[in-house]
């Protein structure tokens, strides 16, 4: 069966969930060969093998951490040249999309970004995308070269499919461009202990209606009662009530959880762009006319300062 | 010293309008009003700030690839304060994908002459966020993208990139391609004086032959991807909406329990 390259997103060897989802999709169109780069690359093999990777190509060099994007493109290109895959799948993070685009240009291939599903097709893989703030669904394919496709988190289930992932060293020689953009400092994000926003099964978000940074404690309490991630609208972020890393929407994160709970959020098109593909949507808003109610499976017209704490209490009681 | 900045701006259908596809599955640009992509206003703003904070002689050129109406986007950028504009317009550009757009932009910035290209983080219609990286790849210059803070000093561009796992400080020598996010600082509104001045600023028009490009390299024909179908997402089935009369939280918990979330 044809091989499919999967670019591994990991932090010091800990593989992030979207990569495991890519392995599920990759198995539909071929046999997955993973590419892991940087510190801890070889440590990814065990978990990748459990999810279907037949081979893991690894390479570690300080360039991956010290320079932006290009060293990773060089490595992925080396992997494409050694494997001649049927497709290349990359997680749809901001960086993932940049890596994928530059790779596609170099190997003379087309690129599809932000796929939410991939199926095998007669003329190569068919990617489903959700466009115009998720108001349309399109199906596309790459018509020239080896398809390069970036896939959004939560687009497929993580499935166990034990394969024996042979670890092989990838030979990489860096291009002249590799050292063009130097990373002169790095401040790691502090962990909140809550699930990653884009990967969470449940997201609880607050907007302008939350009315103050201190009131986000109410949103966090609800999130914690459900084991959820916390999101925020741009209005709440711009007001300085919650960090930009938690923003949901067009210029923030795009989320697609099983359950999305919006409190004090009106549902502007740019916010919907980042959450409209959530499976179940719930909103609490005191304005019965708020556009968010057009999307909901269940909506409560009411004051979030009454409804949210009482919901949290009830959940705690039921969970015992 | 002089510094030539080219800002790439896109003319996009208004996101609050009823956007849809034309019969050839390209974005329908006729039925919805177009405007300068809001996310490219941030790029224009940063170019103007770099210009204002510099002792050098800075020239800010705005560049768009798009249909006739795309002039509106250029006009808006000029009224914000850019010095001149370039419009790449050609019937054969219809249906050009990101790879093709980056090719046209690369040819155009090379012809215009540049030390620094500044782009937006993503277009509000395509939302791919890949054109700046592609442009850097084509030009063979450093990519310093997705910056929430940017500064230029003595031939070096520096900036902060807030990523998922960390916030990074970046640095590269000019020439370079930069893209800025909507966290980089509010874009200014054009003043009345700016709007009047913009009317007299030069707008150059180039077509494919001016850029030594062939029709087959761009447009639907040159595209590397093919859209097979586009369907409107079915409206979500109307949900249950209750008014909180003291029991709203409990009712919601009941719903969530019914859906097995609790
Ligand atoms: C280019 C561009 C990109 C953008 N990107 C994003 C993005 O990524 N994410 C994003 O979210 N927005 C984005 N926006 C902004 C977007 O257009 C809206 O301005 C924003 O989403 C509004 O946030 P909000 O719903 O919290 O605030 P509002 O629209 O002000 O809504 C607040 C809601 O809270 C309700 N409320 C108030 N008090 C209470 C209470 N006590 N109890 C219950 N309900 C209450 C009100 O009825 C109202 O419906 C973008 C805009 C542009 C132009
Ligand atoms: N047709 C175009 N004309 C000029 N600039 C563009 C065009 N398309 C994209 N860009 C630039 O590239 C950025 C990212 O676009 P995209 O990759 O399409 O999301 C935009 O913010 C613009 O700065």
XYZ file of C-alpha atoms and ligand atoms in Angstrom:
658
model
C 0.000 0.000 0.000
C 1.161 3.542 -0.727
C 2.825 5.390 2.085
C 1.371 8.566 3.563
C 3.638 10.986 5.398
C 2.326 12.373 8.666
C 4.085 15.358 10.225
C 4.278 14.880 13.995
C 3.424 17.755 16.316
C 5.062 16.992 19.644
C 6.578 18.771 22.618
C 9.811 17.091 23.742
C 8.537 13.726 22.591
C 4.963 14.054 23.902
C 2.759 13.680 20.810
C -0.190 16.038 20.629
C -3.622 14.578 19.973
C -4.219 16.052 16.474
C -1.276 14.003 15.163
C -2.931 10.798 16.356
C -6.117 11.878 14.558
C -4.048 12.309 11.384
C -2.894 8.702 11.698
C -6.542 7.601 11.631
C -7.098 9.591 8.419
C -3.780 8.499 6.901
C -4.745 4.836 7.300
C -7.740 5.447 5.033
C -5.470 6.339 2.141
C -2.302 4.349 2.775
C 0.167 3.249 5.401
C 1.310 6.030 7.698
C 4.967 6.998 7.904
C 5.518 9.608 10.612
C 8.128 12.364 10.544
C 9.231 13.600 13.995
C 11.780 16.391 14.355
C 13.690 18.072 17.144
C 14.331 17.236 20.790
C 12.600 14.028 21.855
C 11.792 12.958 18.275
C 12.651 9.306 18.878
C 10.468 9.195 22.014
C 7.354 9.619 19.853
C 7.709 6.198 18.238
C 5.881 4.100 20.834
C 2.640 6.075 20.796
C 2.766 6.582 17.015
C 3.172 2.834 16.551
C 0.170 2.143 18.781
C -1.888 4.288 16.422
C -0.769 2.808 13.144
C 2.554 4.308 12.111
C 4.594 1.670 10.275
C 7.717 3.787 10.352
C 8.929 6.877 12.185
C 11.550 9.029 10.488
C 13.387 11.112 13.055
C 15.950 13.868 13.037
C 17.190 16.103 15.814
C 19.227 19.271 15.373
C 19.328 22.574 17.220
C 18.112 24.362 14.061
C 14.530 23.204 14.676
C 14.283 25.241 17.863
C 16.619 28.075 16.913
C 15.144 29.104 13.549
C 11.597 29.605 12.288
C 9.747 27.125 10.043
C 12.298 26.590 7.232
C 14.443 23.834 8.872
C 11.247 21.800 9.293
C 10.383 22.355 5.622
C 13.852 21.129 4.641
C 13.363 17.964 6.711
C 9.880 17.244 5.408
C 11.130 17.716 1.858
C 13.926 15.216 2.555
C 11.282 12.776 3.843
C 9.134 13.252 0.717
C 12.148 12.595 -1.476
C 13.088 9.422 0.373
C 9.564 7.968 0.676
C 7.704 9.230 -2.453
C 4.424 9.222 -0.536
C 0.867 9.280 -1.905
C 0.063 12.280 0.317
C 1.483 14.438 3.096
C -0.709 15.249 6.111
C 0.167 18.068 8.518
C -1.743 19.294 11.604
C -3.508 22.588 10.837
C -1.773 24.835 13.339
C -0.500 28.238 12.233
C 2.986 26.781 11.914
C 1.750 23.555 10.337
C 0.073 25.501 7.541
C 3.225 27.509 6.839
C 5.379 24.377 6.732
C 2.905 22.611 4.469
C 2.618 25.561 2.068
C 6.355 25.962 1.582
C 6.742 22.205 1.144
C 3.987 22.139 -1.491
C 5.650 24.937 -3.442
C 9.010 23.186 -3.378
C 7.731 19.809 -4.538
C 5.416 21.313 -7.173
C 2.250 20.201 -5.425
C -1.097 21.682 -4.556
C -2.095 22.344 -0.967
C -5.402 22.158 0.863
C -5.585 23.728 4.327
C -7.960 23.210 7.247
C -9.523 19.960 6.052
C -12.107 18.509 8.437
C -12.199 15.092 6.783
C -10.276 13.045 4.225
C -11.493 10.091 2.177
C -9.808 7.991 -0.479
C -10.946 8.901 -4.006
C -10.337 7.647 -7.567
C -8.071 10.566 -8.331
C -6.401 10.783 -4.934
C -7.587 11.860 -1.505
C -10.704 14.027 -1.263
C -10.651 16.668 1.473
C -13.718 18.177 3.096
C -13.465 21.805 4.218
C -15.809 24.107 6.006
C -15.725 27.639 4.520
C -17.277 31.104 4.851
C -17.519 30.877 8.621
C -18.687 27.275 8.263
C -21.751 28.188 6.218
C -20.567 26.017 3.290
C -18.970 22.590 3.063
C -16.681 21.914 0.103
C -14.973 18.823 -1.223
C -11.682 19.354 -3.020
C -8.648 17.509 -4.193
C -5.152 18.385 -5.164
C -4.902 18.154 -8.954
C -1.125 18.483 -9.367
C 1.695 16.740 -7.537
C 1.644 14.879 -4.227
C -1.351 16.142 -2.240
C -0.313 18.206 0.796
C -3.219 18.556 3.205
C -3.435 20.227 6.603
C -6.127 18.885 8.921
C -7.909 20.646 11.766
C -7.954 19.172 15.277
C -10.970 17.024 16.195
C -11.528 15.972 12.564
C -11.259 12.249 13.274
C -11.331 9.887 16.226
C -8.084 8.667 17.720
C -8.000 4.897 17.083
C -5.680 2.234 18.376
C -4.170 0.260 15.486
C -0.940 -1.310 16.675
C 1.786 -1.385 14.027
C 5.425 -1.878 14.545
C 6.876 1.575 14.123
C 10.449 1.094 13.013
C 12.496 4.154 13.905
C 14.765 5.336 11.107
C 17.102 8.301 11.042
C 16.219 10.829 8.379
C 19.118 12.451 6.541
C 18.579 16.202 6.366
C 20.807 18.887 4.908
C 19.611 22.377 5.675
C 19.026 24.904 2.915
C 20.588 28.355 2.733
C 17.245 29.794 3.891
C 17.064 27.595 6.995
C 18.837 30.048 9.269
C 17.160 33.207 7.923
C 14.874 33.890 10.862
C 16.433 33.459 14.269
C 14.433 32.685 17.402
C 16.200 34.915 19.943
C 13.919 34.222 22.879
C 11.156 31.883 23.908
C 8.681 32.152 26.770
C 6.754 28.895 27.128
C 3.071 29.258 27.835
C 2.135 28.464 31.391
C -0.030 25.412 31.792
C -3.471 26.050 33.261
C -4.031 22.384 34.001
C -7.100 22.504 31.751
C -7.369 20.674 28.418
C -5.917 22.281 25.284
C -8.566 24.523 23.717
C -8.430 23.044 20.211
C -8.320 19.466 21.478
C -10.917 19.600 24.254
C -14.127 17.571 24.080
C -15.958 20.415 25.848
C -15.315 24.159 25.563
C -16.913 26.737 27.868
C -16.578 30.309 26.551
C -17.312 33.737 27.922
C -17.833 37.041 26.108
C -18.462 40.706 26.772
C -21.399 39.733 28.969
C -18.981 38.318 31.545
C -18.115 41.920 32.245
C -14.687 41.794 33.893
C -11.581 39.656 34.290
C -12.523 38.660 37.837
C -15.882 37.307 36.663
C -14.182 34.779 34.407
C -13.890 32.707 37.612
C -17.558 31.814 37.028
C -16.769 30.543 33.517
C -13.719 28.648 34.787
C -15.746 27.014 37.565
C -18.269 25.732 35.027
C -15.439 24.533 32.779
C -13.784 22.692 35.662
C -17.024 20.988 36.656
C -17.123 19.501 33.141
C -13.367 18.981 32.660
C -13.575 21.536 29.841
C -11.268 24.087 28.222
C -12.020 27.805 28.584
C -12.580 30.034 25.553
C -13.303 33.729 25.115
C -14.730 36.042 22.466
C -12.547 38.738 20.961
C -14.500 41.388 22.863
C -13.464 39.726 26.140
C -9.870 39.352 24.961
C -9.623 42.938 23.693
C -10.938 44.146 27.042
C -8.007 42.335 28.660
C -10.200 39.941 30.633
C -8.757 36.750 29.202
C -5.573 35.836 27.256
C -5.548 35.946 23.478
C -4.452 32.288 23.367
C -7.976 31.435 24.494
C -9.774 33.442 21.817
C -12.227 31.452 19.728
C -13.017 32.631 16.218
C -11.604 33.755 12.920
C -8.472 35.310 14.365
C -8.280 33.029 17.355
C -8.596 29.278 17.647
C -11.022 27.273 15.667
C -12.657 24.633 17.841
C -14.863 21.692 17.042
C -15.704 20.042 20.366
C -18.530 17.674 21.254
C -20.057 20.456 23.349
C -19.626 24.248 23.153
C -21.183 26.454 25.837
C -21.259 30.204 25.054
C -22.080 32.620 27.868
C -22.562 36.331 27.251
C -21.509 35.972 23.605
C -23.693 37.462 20.860
C -22.537 35.139 18.068
C -20.939 37.503 15.519
C -19.924 35.896 12.221
C -16.226 36.015 13.148
C -16.928 34.174 16.400
C -19.119 31.611 14.656
C -16.281 30.975 12.197
C -14.368 29.364 15.035
C -17.070 27.254 16.680
C -19.896 26.554 14.257
C -18.762 22.978 13.581
C -19.122 22.031 17.268
C -21.410 19.014 17.642
C -23.718 20.345 20.359
C -24.022 24.076 20.997
C -25.483 25.666 24.111
C -25.830 29.384 24.859
C -26.737 31.533 27.808
C -27.567 35.130 26.894
C -29.961 37.670 28.351
C -30.934 38.936 24.898
C -33.450 36.568 23.270
C -32.593 38.135 19.895
C -28.853 37.341 20.053
C -27.765 35.577 16.820
C -26.021 32.835 18.815
C -29.500 31.381 19.498
C -29.814 30.533 15.763
C -27.088 27.937 16.275
C -28.016 26.357 19.552
C -29.311 22.946 20.438
C -30.294 24.371 23.788
C -30.439 28.001 24.803
C -31.262 29.775 28.040
C -32.446 33.368 27.866
C -31.255 34.736 31.153
C -28.584 36.446 33.189
C -25.377 34.429 33.098
C -24.601 35.496 36.680
C -27.668 33.490 37.767
C -27.670 30.653 35.248
C -23.985 29.716 35.097
C -23.376 29.294 38.861
C -26.589 27.336 39.281
C -25.644 25.104 36.336
C -22.219 24.508 37.895
C -23.835 23.613 41.245
C -26.267 21.219 39.585
C -23.471 19.506 37.632
C -21.426 19.071 40.818
C -24.426 17.630 42.625
C -25.180 15.198 39.824
C -21.561 14.108 39.557
C -21.588 13.643 43.328
C 19.182 55.275 3.839
C 15.874 54.496 2.367
C 13.416 51.744 3.140
C 10.927 50.472 0.596
C 7.929 48.737 2.171
C 5.365 46.883 0.061
C 2.124 45.989 1.843
C 0.068 43.230 0.221
C -3.648 43.854 0.640
C -6.591 41.789 -0.499
C -10.024 42.907 -1.613
C -12.537 40.476 -0.104
C -16.305 39.964 0.041
C -17.748 41.439 3.242
C -17.871 38.658 5.844
C -21.144 39.957 7.227
C -22.750 39.641 3.778
C -24.287 36.478 2.361
C -21.144 34.944 0.857
C -21.492 32.080 -1.577
C -19.988 30.330 -4.598
C -20.382 31.081 -8.308
C -21.235 28.316 -10.813
C -17.561 27.576 -11.451
C -17.104 27.070 -7.689
C -14.990 30.185 -7.273
C -15.937 32.759 -4.657
C -18.843 34.840 -5.973
C -17.635 38.429 -5.928
C -20.667 40.007 -7.570
C -23.449 39.685 -5.031
C -21.645 40.767 -1.900
C -19.979 44.132 -1.341
C -16.223 43.997 -1.256
C -13.783 45.793 0.997
C -10.159 45.913 2.082
C -9.715 42.799 4.240
C -9.838 44.042 7.846
C -6.846 41.889 8.646
C -4.772 43.723 6.028
C -5.565 47.061 7.666
C -3.257 45.889 10.463
C -0.477 45.391 7.901
C -0.989 48.903 6.498
C -0.996 50.292 10.049
C 2.315 48.643 10.958
C 3.907 49.876 7.723
C 2.810 53.422 8.522
C 4.115 53.145 12.093
C 7.481 51.830 10.909
C 7.585 54.757 8.511
C 6.679 57.279 11.226
C 9.216 55.868 13.704
C 12.068 55.810 11.216
C 14.732 58.414 10.543
C 15.136 56.906 7.099
C 13.325 57.895 3.994
C 10.483 55.347 3.940
C 8.141 54.689 1.037
C 4.991 52.611 1.585
C 3.486 50.973 -1.498
C 0.265 48.981 -1.283
C -0.155 46.095 -3.697
C -3.234 44.098 -4.578
C -3.987 41.288 -7.009
C -7.648 41.363 -7.833
C -10.535 42.488 -10.026
C -11.367 46.047 -11.089
C -13.200 46.780 -7.823
C -10.082 45.914 -5.841
C -9.085 49.531 -6.465
C -11.381 50.354 -3.537
C -9.065 48.429 -1.230
C -6.048 50.343 -2.554
C -7.887 53.635 -2.176
C -8.669 52.874 1.449
C -5.031 51.987 2.178
C -3.885 55.186 0.464
C -6.314 57.231 2.517
C -4.879 55.645 5.675
C -1.531 57.095 4.573
C 0.283 54.795 2.128
C 2.271 56.646 -0.543
C 1.392 54.799 -3.731
C -0.406 51.752 -5.036
C -0.025 48.927 -7.537
C -2.985 47.013 -8.909
C -2.359 43.718 -10.692
C -5.423 43.055 -12.755
C -5.986 40.592 -15.578
C -9.009 38.562 -16.705
C -6.836 35.463 -16.703
C -6.368 35.785 -12.942
C -9.912 34.590 -12.249
C -9.798 31.518 -9.999
C -6.139 31.839 -8.981
C -5.284 29.770 -5.878
C -2.844 30.625 -3.067
C 0.167 29.223 -4.936
C -0.714 31.290 -7.999
C -1.404 34.412 -5.952
C 1.985 34.113 -4.298
C 3.606 33.820 -7.731
C 1.948 37.004 -8.979
C 2.750 38.849 -5.742
C 6.390 37.715 -5.876
C 6.802 38.973 -9.440
C 5.101 42.235 -8.559
C 7.140 43.007 -5.428
C 10.335 42.205 -7.328
C 9.340 44.555 -10.110
C 8.321 47.251 -7.625
C 11.543 46.868 -5.612
C 11.374 46.191 -1.868
C 13.264 45.920 1.393
C 10.316 44.736 3.448
C 7.001 43.102 2.508
C 4.227 43.285 5.106
C 1.154 41.066 4.788
C -1.900 40.386 6.898
C -2.160 37.176 8.948
C -4.812 35.694 6.647
C -7.389 36.829 4.161
C -10.892 36.995 5.608
C -12.343 34.995 2.701
C -9.758 32.287 1.993
C -8.423 32.269 5.587
C -5.507 30.062 4.592
C -2.786 32.186 6.140
C -0.161 30.765 3.788
C 0.524 33.494 1.219
C 3.204 35.290 3.319
C 5.152 32.025 3.835
C 4.826 31.210 0.127
C 5.974 34.679 -0.796
C 9.092 34.327 1.396
C 9.822 30.939 -0.160
C 9.532 32.351 -3.680
C 11.587 35.447 -2.943
C 14.227 33.463 -1.044
C 14.151 35.893 1.878
C 13.435 35.334 5.608
C 9.863 34.760 6.720
C 9.038 36.630 9.935
C 5.350 35.882 10.242
C 2.356 36.163 12.569
C 3.850 38.963 14.601
C 1.920 40.713 17.336
C 4.753 43.229 17.661
C 7.141 44.407 14.966
C 9.998 46.881 14.673
C 12.676 47.697 12.108
C 16.075 49.084 12.950
C 19.238 49.333 10.886
C 18.423 46.647 8.354
C 17.027 44.210 10.918
C 13.400 43.317 11.566
C 12.402 42.066 15.000
C 9.085 40.851 16.286
C 7.100 38.720 18.688
C 5.234 35.648 17.523
C 2.690 34.247 19.978
C 2.492 30.559 19.180
C 0.499 27.744 20.740
C 3.251 26.457 22.967
C 5.358 29.579 23.466
C 5.775 33.225 22.681
C 8.877 33.716 20.549
C 11.135 36.681 19.809
C 12.229 36.625 16.172
C 14.908 38.452 14.262
C 15.972 38.584 10.595
C 17.922 40.775 8.220
C 16.204 42.704 5.452
C 14.949 42.075 2.860
C 12.238 39.993 4.531
C 8.553 39.102 4.437
C 6.585 39.926 7.568
C 2.970 39.212 8.457
C 1.167 40.821 11.375
C -1.809 39.669 13.435
C -4.798 41.612 14.691
C -3.002 41.807 18.050
C -0.422 44.181 16.558
C -2.458 47.296 17.332
C -5.659 48.952 16.113
C -5.580 50.277 12.568
C -6.191 53.998 12.142
C -9.262 55.422 10.434
C -8.624 57.470 7.322
C -8.933 61.179 8.114
C -10.811 63.564 5.836
C -7.471 64.993 4.790
C -6.197 61.488 4.107
C -9.195 60.673 1.947
C -8.710 63.849 -0.105
C -4.958 63.267 -0.447
C -5.514 59.662 -1.582
C -7.321 60.858 -4.678
C -4.097 62.372 -5.975
C -1.811 59.454 -5.139
C -0.545 57.304 -8.011
C -2.138 53.924 -8.710
C -0.234 51.835 -11.224
C -1.924 49.017 -13.122
C -0.024 45.943 -14.241
C -1.274 42.920 -16.130
C 0.275 39.466 -16.511
C 2.479 40.483 -19.422
C 3.961 43.306 -17.347
C 5.078 40.588 -14.931
C 6.293 38.148 -17.589
C 3.651 35.646 -16.549
C 1.662 33.371 -18.840
C -2.080 32.839 -18.462
C -1.598 29.081 -17.843
C 0.487 29.790 -14.746
C -2.437 31.390 -12.930
C -6.233 31.331 -12.847
C -8.364 28.208 -12.711
C -6.128 26.595 -15.327
C -2.991 27.103 -13.294
C -4.624 26.034 -10.028
C -3.115 23.096 -8.143
C -6.371 22.194 -6.471
C -9.862 21.496 -7.785
C -13.098 22.051 -5.910
C -15.474 19.198 -6.698
C -18.513 20.422 -4.798
C -19.731 23.147 -2.484
C -22.904 22.745 -0.510
C -24.573 25.069 1.905
C -24.406 23.732 5.411
C -27.901 22.659 6.398
C -29.378 25.118 8.877
C -29.077 23.668 12.335
C -32.375 22.254 13.460
C -34.033 24.761 15.729
C -32.999 24.083 19.283
C -34.954 24.345 22.485
C -34.907 27.798 23.993
C -36.078 28.430 27.524
C -36.382 31.591 29.514
C -34.718 31.517 32.900
C -37.319 31.870 35.618
C -34.990 30.639 38.312
C -34.739 27.100 36.962
C -32.626 27.828 33.846
C -29.432 26.314 35.254
C -31.241 23.160 36.352
C -33.015 22.803 33.007
C -29.730 23.161 31.181
C -28.137 20.531 33.435
C -31.054 18.217 32.630
C -30.412 18.728 28.892
C -26.679 18.083 29.291
C -27.370 14.943 31.328
C -29.771 13.739 28.620
C -26.941 14.184 26.094
C -24.585 12.229 28.400
C -22.285 15.201 29.016
C -22.760 14.842 32.755
C -11.423 40.768 11.086
C -12.176 40.450 12.353
C -11.834 39.313 13.066
C -12.520 38.988 14.232
N -12.176 37.833 14.889
C -12.891 37.452 15.968
C -12.602 36.232 16.659
O -11.663 35.509 16.312
N -13.371 35.883 17.723
C -14.411 36.645 18.150
O -15.074 36.248 19.119
N -14.700 37.810 17.547
C -13.957 38.232 16.467
N -14.241 39.426 15.883
C -15.174 40.360 16.575
C -16.644 40.054 16.368
O -17.073 40.752 15.209
C -17.469 40.540 17.585
O -17.210 41.907 17.805
C -17.183 39.775 18.882
O -17.250 38.383 18.654
C -18.190 40.167 19.937
O -17.911 39.528 21.164
P -19.090 39.245 22.210
O -20.098 38.368 21.580
O -18.451 38.774 23.455
O -19.636 40.712 22.496
P -21.023 41.379 22.123
O -21.313 41.257 20.668
O -21.023 42.719 22.729
O -22.075 40.458 22.869
C -22.175 40.349 24.264
C -23.433 39.539 24.547
O -23.522 39.312 25.938
C -24.876 39.384 26.323
N -24.881 39.708 27.752
C -24.493 40.855 28.351
N -24.621 40.760 29.684
C -25.096 39.528 29.942
C -25.463 38.828 31.144
N -25.308 39.372 32.364
N -25.956 37.575 31.033
C -26.109 37.005 29.809
N -25.789 37.610 28.664
C -25.290 38.860 28.721
C -25.472 40.452 25.437
O -26.868 40.270 25.308
C -24.719 40.224 24.124
O -25.438 39.345 23.257
C -13.572 39.804 14.711
C -13.905 40.948 13.999
C -13.228 41.286 12.829
C -13.624 42.509 12.071
N -4.981 38.740 -3.974
C -4.147 39.259 -3.070
N -3.606 40.486 -3.258
C -2.748 41.012 -2.352
N -2.409 40.399 -1.208
C -2.926 39.187 -0.950
C -3.817 38.546 -1.859
N -4.150 37.351 -1.327
C -3.508 37.241 -0.145
N -2.758 38.345 0.095
C -1.913 38.633 1.289
O -1.611 37.438 1.969
C -2.161 37.446 3.286
C -2.620 36.066 3.674
O -3.602 35.586 2.768
P -4.112 34.078 2.711
O -2.917 33.189 2.699
O -4.926 34.016 1.458
O -4.951 33.865 3.928
C -3.253 38.519 3.232
O -3.496 39.049 4.502
C -2.644 39.517 2.258
O -1.708 40.351 2.898
